[in-house]
Coordinates of C-alpha atoms in Angstrom, one line a residue:
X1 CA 78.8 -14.8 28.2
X2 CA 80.8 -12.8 31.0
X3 CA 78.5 -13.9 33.5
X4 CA 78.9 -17.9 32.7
X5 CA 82.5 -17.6 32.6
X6 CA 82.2 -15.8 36.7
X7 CA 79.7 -18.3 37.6
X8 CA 82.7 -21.3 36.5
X9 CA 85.7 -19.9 38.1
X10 CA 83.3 -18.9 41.1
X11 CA 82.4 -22.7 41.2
X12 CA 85.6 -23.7 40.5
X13 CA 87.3 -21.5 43.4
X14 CA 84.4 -23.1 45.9
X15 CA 85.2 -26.5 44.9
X16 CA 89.3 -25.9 45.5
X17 CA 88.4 -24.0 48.8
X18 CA 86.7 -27.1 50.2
X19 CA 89.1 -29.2 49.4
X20 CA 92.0 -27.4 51.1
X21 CA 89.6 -27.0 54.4
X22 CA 89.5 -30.8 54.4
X23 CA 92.7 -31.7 53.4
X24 CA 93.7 -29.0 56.3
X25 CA 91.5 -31.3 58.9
X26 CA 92.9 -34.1 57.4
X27 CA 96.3 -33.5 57.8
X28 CA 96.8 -34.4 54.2
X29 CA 99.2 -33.6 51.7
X30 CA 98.5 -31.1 49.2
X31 CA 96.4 -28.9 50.8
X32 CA 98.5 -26.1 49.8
X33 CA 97.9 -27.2 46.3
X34 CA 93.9 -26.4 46.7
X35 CA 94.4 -23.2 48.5
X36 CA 96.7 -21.9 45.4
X37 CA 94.6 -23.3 42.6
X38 CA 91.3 -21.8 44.8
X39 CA 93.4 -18.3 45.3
X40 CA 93.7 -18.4 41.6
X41 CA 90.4 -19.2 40.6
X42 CA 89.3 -16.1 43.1
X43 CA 91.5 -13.8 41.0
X44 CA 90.7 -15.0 37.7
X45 CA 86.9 -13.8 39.4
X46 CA 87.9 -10.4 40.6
X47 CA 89.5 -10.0 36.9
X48 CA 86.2 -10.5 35.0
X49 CA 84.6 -8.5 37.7
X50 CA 86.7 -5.5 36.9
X51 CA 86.0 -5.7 33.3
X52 CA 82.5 -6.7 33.5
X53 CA 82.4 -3.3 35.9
X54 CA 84.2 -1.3 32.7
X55 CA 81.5 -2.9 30.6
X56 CA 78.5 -1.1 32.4
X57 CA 80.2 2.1 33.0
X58 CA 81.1 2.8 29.3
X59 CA 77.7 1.4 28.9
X60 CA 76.0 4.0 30.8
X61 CA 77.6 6.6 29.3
X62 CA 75.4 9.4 27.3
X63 CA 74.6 8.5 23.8
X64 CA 73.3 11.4 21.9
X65 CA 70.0 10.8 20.6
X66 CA 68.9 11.7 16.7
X67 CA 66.1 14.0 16.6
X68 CA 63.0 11.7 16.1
X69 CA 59.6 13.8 15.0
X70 CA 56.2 13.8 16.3
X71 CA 54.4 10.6 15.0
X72 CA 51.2 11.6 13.4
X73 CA 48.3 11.3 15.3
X74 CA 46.4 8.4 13.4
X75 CA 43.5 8.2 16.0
X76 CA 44.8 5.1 18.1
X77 CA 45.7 5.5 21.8
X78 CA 49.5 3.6 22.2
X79 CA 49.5 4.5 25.8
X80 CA 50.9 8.0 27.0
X81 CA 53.2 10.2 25.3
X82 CA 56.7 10.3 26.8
X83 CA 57.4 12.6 29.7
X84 CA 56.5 16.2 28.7
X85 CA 56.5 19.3 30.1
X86 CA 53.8 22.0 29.7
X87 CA 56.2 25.1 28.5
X88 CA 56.2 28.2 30.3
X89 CA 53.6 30.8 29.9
X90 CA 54.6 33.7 28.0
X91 CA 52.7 37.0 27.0
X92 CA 54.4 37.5 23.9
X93 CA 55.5 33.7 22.5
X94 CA 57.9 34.2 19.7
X95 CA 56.5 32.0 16.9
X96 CA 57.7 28.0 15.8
X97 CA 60.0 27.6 13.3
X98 CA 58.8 24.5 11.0
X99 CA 60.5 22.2 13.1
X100 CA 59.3 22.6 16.6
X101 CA 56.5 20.6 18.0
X102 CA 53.5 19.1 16.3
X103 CA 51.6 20.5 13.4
X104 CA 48.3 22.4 14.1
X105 CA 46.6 20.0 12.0
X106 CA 48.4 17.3 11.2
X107 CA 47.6 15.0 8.3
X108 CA 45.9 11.8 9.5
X109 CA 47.9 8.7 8.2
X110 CA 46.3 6.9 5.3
X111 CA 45.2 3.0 6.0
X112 CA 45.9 0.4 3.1
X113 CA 43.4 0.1 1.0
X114 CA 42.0 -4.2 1.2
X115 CA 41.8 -4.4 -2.8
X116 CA 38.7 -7.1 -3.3
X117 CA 39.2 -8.5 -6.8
X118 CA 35.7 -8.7 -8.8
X119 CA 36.0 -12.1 -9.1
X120 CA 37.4 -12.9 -5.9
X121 CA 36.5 -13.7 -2.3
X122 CA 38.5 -11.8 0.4
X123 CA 39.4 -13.1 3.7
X124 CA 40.7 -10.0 5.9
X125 CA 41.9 -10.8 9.5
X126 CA 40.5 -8.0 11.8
X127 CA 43.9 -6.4 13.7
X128 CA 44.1 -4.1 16.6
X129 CA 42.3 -0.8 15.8
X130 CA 39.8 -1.8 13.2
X131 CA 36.4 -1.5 13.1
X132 CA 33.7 -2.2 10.7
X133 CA 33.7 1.7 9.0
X134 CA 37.6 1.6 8.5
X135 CA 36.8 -2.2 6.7
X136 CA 34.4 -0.8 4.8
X137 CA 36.0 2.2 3.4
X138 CA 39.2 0.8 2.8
X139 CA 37.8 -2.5 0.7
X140 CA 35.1 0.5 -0.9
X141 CA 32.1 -1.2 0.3
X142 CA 28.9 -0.4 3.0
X143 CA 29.4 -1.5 6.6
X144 CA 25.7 -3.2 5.9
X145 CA 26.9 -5.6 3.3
X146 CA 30.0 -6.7 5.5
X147 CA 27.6 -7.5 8.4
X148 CA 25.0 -9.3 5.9
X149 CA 28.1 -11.4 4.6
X150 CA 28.9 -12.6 7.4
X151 CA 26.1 -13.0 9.8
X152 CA 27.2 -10.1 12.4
X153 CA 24.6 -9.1 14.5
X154 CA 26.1 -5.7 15.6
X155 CA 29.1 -3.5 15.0
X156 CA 31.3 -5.5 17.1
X157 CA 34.4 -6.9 16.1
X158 CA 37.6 -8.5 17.4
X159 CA 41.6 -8.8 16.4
X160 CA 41.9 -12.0 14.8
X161 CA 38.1 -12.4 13.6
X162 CA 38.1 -13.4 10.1
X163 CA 35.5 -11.6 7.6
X164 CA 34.9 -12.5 3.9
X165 CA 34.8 -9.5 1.5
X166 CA 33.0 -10.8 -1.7
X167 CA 34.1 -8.9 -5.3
X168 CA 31.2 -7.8 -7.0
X169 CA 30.8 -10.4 -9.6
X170 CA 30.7 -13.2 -6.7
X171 CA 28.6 -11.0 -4.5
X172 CA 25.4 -12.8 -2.8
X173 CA 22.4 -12.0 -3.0
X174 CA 20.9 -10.2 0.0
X175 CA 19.2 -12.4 2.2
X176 CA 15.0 -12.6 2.4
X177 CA 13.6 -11.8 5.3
X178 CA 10.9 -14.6 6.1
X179 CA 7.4 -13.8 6.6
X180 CA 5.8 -12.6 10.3
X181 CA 4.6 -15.0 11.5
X182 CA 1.8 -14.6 15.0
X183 CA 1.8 -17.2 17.7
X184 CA -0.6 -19.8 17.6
X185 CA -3.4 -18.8 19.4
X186 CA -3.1 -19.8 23.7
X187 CA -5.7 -22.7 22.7
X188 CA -3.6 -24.6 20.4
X189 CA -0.9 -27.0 21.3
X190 CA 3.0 -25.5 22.0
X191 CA 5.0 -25.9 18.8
X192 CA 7.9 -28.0 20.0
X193 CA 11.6 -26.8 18.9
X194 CA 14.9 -28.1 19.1
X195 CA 16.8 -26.1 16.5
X196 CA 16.8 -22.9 14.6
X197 CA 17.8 -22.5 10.5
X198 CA 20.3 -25.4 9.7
X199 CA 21.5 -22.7 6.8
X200 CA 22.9 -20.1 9.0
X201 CA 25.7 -19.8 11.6
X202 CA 24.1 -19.4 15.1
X203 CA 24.1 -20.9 18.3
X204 CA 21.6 -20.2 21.4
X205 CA 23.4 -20.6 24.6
X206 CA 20.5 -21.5 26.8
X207 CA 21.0 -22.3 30.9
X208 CA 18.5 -24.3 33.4
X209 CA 17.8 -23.2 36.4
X210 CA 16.3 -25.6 39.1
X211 CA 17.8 -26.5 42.5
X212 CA 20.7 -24.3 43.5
X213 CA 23.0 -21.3 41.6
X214 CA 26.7 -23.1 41.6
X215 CA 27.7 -21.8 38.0
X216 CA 25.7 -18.5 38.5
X217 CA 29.3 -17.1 37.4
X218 CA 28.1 -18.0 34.2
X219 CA 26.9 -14.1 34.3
X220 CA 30.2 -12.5 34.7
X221 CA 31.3 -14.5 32.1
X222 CA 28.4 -13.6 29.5
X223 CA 28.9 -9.8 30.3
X224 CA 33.1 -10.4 29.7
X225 CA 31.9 -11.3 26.0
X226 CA 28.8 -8.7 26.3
X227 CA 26.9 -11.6 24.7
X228 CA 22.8 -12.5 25.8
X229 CA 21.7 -15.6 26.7
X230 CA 18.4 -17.5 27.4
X231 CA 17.6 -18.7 31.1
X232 CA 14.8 -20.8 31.7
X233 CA 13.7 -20.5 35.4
X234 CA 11.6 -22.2 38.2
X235 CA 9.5 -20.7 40.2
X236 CA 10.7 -22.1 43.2
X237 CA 14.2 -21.5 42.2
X238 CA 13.3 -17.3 41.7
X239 CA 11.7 -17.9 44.8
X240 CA 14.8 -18.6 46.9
X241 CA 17.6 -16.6 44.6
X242 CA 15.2 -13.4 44.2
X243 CA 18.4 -10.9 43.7
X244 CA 19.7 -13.5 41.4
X245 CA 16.8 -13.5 39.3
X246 CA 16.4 -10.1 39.5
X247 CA 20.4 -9.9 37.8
X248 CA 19.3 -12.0 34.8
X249 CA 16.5 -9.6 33.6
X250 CA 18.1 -6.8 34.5
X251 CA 21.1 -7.4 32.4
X252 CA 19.2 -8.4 29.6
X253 CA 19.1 -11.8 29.0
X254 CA 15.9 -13.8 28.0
X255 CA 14.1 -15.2 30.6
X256 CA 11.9 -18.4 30.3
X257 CA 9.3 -20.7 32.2
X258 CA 11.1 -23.8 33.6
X259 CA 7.8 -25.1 35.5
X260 CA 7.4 -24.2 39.4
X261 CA 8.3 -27.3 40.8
X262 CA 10.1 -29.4 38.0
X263 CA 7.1 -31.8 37.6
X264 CA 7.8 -34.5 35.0
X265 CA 4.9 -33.1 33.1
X266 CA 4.3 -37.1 31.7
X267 CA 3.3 -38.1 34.9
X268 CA 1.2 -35.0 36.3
X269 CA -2.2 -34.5 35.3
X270 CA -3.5 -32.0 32.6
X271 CA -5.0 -29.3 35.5
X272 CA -2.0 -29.7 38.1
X273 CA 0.8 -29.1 35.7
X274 CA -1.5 -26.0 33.7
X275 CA -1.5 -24.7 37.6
X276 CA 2.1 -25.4 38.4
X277 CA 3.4 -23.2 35.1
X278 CA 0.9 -20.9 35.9
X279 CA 2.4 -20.2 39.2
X280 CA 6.1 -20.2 37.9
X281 CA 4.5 -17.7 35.5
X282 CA 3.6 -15.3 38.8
X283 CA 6.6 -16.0 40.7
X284 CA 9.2 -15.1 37.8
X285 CA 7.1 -12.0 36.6
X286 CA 7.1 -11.1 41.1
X287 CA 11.3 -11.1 41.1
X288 CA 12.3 -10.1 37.6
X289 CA 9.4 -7.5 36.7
X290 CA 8.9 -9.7 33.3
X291 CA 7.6 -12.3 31.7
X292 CA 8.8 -15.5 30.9
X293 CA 6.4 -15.6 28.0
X294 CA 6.4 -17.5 25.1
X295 CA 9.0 -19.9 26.0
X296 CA 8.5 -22.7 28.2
X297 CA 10.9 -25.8 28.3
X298 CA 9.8 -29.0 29.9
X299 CA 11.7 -30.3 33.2
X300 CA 13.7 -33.4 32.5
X301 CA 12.8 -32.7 28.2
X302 CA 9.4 -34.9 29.2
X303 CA 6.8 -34.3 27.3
X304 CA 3.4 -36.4 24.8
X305 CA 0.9 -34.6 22.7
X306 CA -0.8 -33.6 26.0
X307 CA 1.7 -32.0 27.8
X308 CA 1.6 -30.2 24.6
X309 CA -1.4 -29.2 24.1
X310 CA -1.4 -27.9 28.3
X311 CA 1.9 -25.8 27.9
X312 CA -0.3 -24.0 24.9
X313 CA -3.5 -23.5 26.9
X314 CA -1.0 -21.9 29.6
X315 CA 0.0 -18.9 26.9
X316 CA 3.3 -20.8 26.0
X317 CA 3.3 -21.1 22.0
X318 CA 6.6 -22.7 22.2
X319 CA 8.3 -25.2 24.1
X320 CA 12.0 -25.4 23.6
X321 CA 14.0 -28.4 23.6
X322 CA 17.7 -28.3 22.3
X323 CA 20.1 -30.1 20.1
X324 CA 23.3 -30.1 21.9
X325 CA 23.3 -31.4 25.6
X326 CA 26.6 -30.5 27.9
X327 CA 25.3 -32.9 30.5
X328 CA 26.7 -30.1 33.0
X329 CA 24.2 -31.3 35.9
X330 CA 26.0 -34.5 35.6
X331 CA 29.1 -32.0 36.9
X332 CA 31.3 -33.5 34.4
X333 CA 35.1 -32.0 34.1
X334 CA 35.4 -28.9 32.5
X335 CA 37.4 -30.2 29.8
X336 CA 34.5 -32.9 29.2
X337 CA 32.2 -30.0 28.7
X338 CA 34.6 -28.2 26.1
X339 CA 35.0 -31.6 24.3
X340 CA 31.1 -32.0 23.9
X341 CA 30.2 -28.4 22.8
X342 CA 33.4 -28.3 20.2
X343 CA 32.8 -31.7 18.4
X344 CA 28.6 -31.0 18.4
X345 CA 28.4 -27.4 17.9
X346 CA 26.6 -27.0 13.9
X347 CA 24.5 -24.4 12.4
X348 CA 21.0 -23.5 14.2
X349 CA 21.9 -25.1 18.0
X350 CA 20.1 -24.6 21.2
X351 CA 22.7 -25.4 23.9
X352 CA 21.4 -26.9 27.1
X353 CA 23.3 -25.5 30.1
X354 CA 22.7 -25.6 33.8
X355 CA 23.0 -22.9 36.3
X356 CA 23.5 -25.3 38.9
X357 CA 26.7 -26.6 36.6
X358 CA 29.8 -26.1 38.7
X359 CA 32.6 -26.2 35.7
X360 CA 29.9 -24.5 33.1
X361 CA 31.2 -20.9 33.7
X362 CA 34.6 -22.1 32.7
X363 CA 33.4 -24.0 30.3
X364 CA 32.0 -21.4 28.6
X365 CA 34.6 -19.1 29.0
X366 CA 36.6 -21.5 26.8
X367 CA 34.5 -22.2 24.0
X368 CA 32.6 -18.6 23.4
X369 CA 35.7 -17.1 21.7
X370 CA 36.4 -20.6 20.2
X371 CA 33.1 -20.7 18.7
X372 CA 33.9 -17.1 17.6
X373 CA 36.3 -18.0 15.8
X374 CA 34.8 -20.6 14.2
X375 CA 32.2 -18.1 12.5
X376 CA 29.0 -18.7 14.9
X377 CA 27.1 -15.8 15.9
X378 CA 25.8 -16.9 19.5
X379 CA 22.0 -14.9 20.2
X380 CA 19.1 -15.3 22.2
X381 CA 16.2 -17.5 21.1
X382 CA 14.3 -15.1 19.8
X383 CA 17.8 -13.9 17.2
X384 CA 17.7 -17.6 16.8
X385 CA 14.0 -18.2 16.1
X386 CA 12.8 -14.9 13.9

C-alpha cells in the first residue's frame, strides 16, 4: 500500500512540475501555484520514503529463531539439507546430549494406511513419492493384484494416476490367460487385423515410415514417456535414413515390414509384390540387425484375398491395419490431430501415425499423458495382440 500511495504523489508532483514549466514559457499566471503544489507533492514523497526506509530497517532486524528439530528421514529426497557444516575433528568427542543432532537410527515416519472397505471399490490418486509397494502395503494387498486391476504393464506409476483398490467381497476374478496360439503356417493367407480385445484398455501407437523422417522427433518423445511403439518401415526408406533405422531397433521399439517401394499391392502382380517385401525384408534386417517379421502392413491399407494370401507366402502371418486414422500425412494442425485421437481413442486401438507427420511429435506429446489419464495402457503390437 506504501508503494501506491509514492507512486500517486510521484505522479501527482510530475503532473504539477509540468505545468509550472509551461505556464513559466507561457508567461502565465499561476505558475507559482504549480511549483508549490508540485514542491509539496515532492515532500509528501520524501515523507513516505523515510518511513518506508524505517519499515525495512526494523524489518531486517534479527528475529530469534525457535529451535526446529531434525525432520525424520522418511526416505524422500526434498532437495538439500540447509547449509551445514561438517564439525571439527576431535580425538576425544565428548558425547550428545539427547538433543543434539539427528538420532542414530531414527524412526521412519509411518504412511496412512488407504483402508479398502470389503464391500467397496477404492479410487486412490497416486501423489508424489508413491510407488506400487508403498500402495500395496498400506491398502494390505499384493503389488500383483493392483497391477492385474488395473491393466499396468510394469511397476510404473505417476502423481495424479488414478488406481482402483477392490475390497475383497467385490474383488475380480483374476483374468485367463488365452491359449498359445502358433502362426499360420508361411503358406496360408496373412490374418488381417485392425484391433486388439475390445474388453481391455490398450492402445498400439503405430508410425509409417515411407518418403522422408519430418516427425522423427516422435522418438524423443516416446523415450520422455519411456513407452514402445510399433514402426512399420520401407525398404527404401531404411535405405536412405540407415542411422535412423538403426535408432528405432536399437531403442526397442517394434519394427515392421512396410513393403520396399510402397506398391499398391491391388495393382502389382502376385511375384513382383512377394519380391518387393522380400527385399524390404533384407534391407530392414541390413540397417537394424532384426527382423521385421510377422508384421506386415499394406501401403495405402490396399489389399484382396490375394494380396493376402502373397503377404503369407512371404513369412508375414499378419498384416496389420488399424482402427483409428490421424490422417497426419495429410500434415493437418496439431490440434486437428489431438481432436481426432481424443474423440476416437476406445479399447483395443491400433493408431496409424506417420513418421513423415510434421505436427505428430507434438501431437503425441499431448495426448500420451491424456490417454494416461484416461486409463489406457499404450504397448506394442505384440502387448496388444497376445
Amino acid at each position: 500500500m506504501p508503494e501506491i500511495i509514492i507512486l500517486l504523489l510521484f505522479l501527482i508532483f510530475s503532473i504539477f512540475l509540468v505545468l509550472g514549466v509551461v505556464s513559466h514559457i507561457k508567461r502565465t499566471a499561476g505558475k507559482w501555484i504549480y511549483y508549490c503544489l508540485a514542491a509539496i507533492s515532492f515532500i509528501g514523497v520524501l515523507y513516505m520514503l523515510f518511513f518506508q526506509t524505517l519499515n525495512i530497517f526494523d524489518q531486517g532486524k534479527p528475529i530469534k529463531s525457535p529451535t526446529v528439530e531434525t525432520p525424520v528421514d522418511s526416505g524422500k529426497n526434498n532437495g538439500p539439507d540447509p547449509v551445514k557444516e561438517d564439525p571439527p575433528v576431535k580425538e576425544n568427542p565428548p558425547p550428545e546430549t539427547p538433543n543434539e543432532g539427528k538420532p542414530d537410527n531414527p524412526t521412519p515416519e509411518t504412511p496412512e494406511k488407504i483402508n479398502v472397505p470389503p464391500d467397496e471399490i477404492v479410487k486412490y490418486e497416486v501423489v508424489n513419492g508413491d510407488t506400487l509397494y508403498s500402495i500395496a502395503t498400506r491398502a494390505e494387498v499384493t503389488v500383483v493384484k493392483i497391477k492385474q486391476w488395473n491393466n499396468l504393464k510394469s511397476d510404473v506409476i505417476y502423481a495424479g494416476q488414478i488406481l482402483k483398490l477392490y475390497g475383497k467381497n467385490v474383488e475380480p476374478p483374476p483374468p485367463v490367460e488365452p491359449p498359445k496360439q502358433d502362426p499360420p503356417p508361411a503358406t496360408a493367407s496373412s490374418a488381417l487385423i485392425s484391433n486388439g480385445s475390445l474388453q481391455k484398455k490398450e492402445i498400439a501407437l503405430t508410425f509409417d515410415a515411407g518418403s522422408d523422417a519430418a516427425g522423427i522427433a516422435i522418438l524423443d518423445v516416446l523415450k520422455k514417456y519411456n513407452l514402445k511403439a510399433t514402426f512399420f518401415l520401407t525398404g527404401k526408406w531404411v535405405e536412405k535414413y540407415p542411422v535412423l533405422a538403426k535408432r528405432i531397433a536399437d531403442e526397442g521399439h517394434e519394427i515392421g515390414n512396410h513393403s520396399y517401394s510402397h506398391p499398391d499391392a491391388v495393382k502389382t502382380t502376385a511375384a513382383a509384390f512377394k519380391q518387393d517385401i522380400l527385399k524390404a525384408d533384407q534391407a530392414i534386417k541390413k540397417a537394424t540387425g532384426k527382423s521385421p517379421q510377422p508384421y506386415f502392413r499394406f501401403p495405402f491399407g490396399s489389399y484382396n484375398p490375394a494380396a493376402l494370401k502373397t503377404v503369407g507366402q512371404a513369412g508375414y502371418p499378419y498384416s496389420i491395419q488399424w482402427s483409428l486414422d490421424t490422417i497426419d500425412w495429410q500434415q493437418p494442425s496439431t490440434e486437428t490431430l489431438v481432436s481426432r485421437i481424443k474423440a476416437g481413442a476406445s479399447n483395443g486401438d491400433i493408431i496409424l501415425m506417420h513418421i513423415g507427420g510434421i505436427n505428430t511429435p507434438e501431437a503425441v506429446d499431448t495426448v500420451i499423458p491424456w490417454l494416461q489419464a484416461q486409463g489406457y495402457q499404450l504397448v506394442t503390437l505384440t502387448e496388444l495382440l497376445n
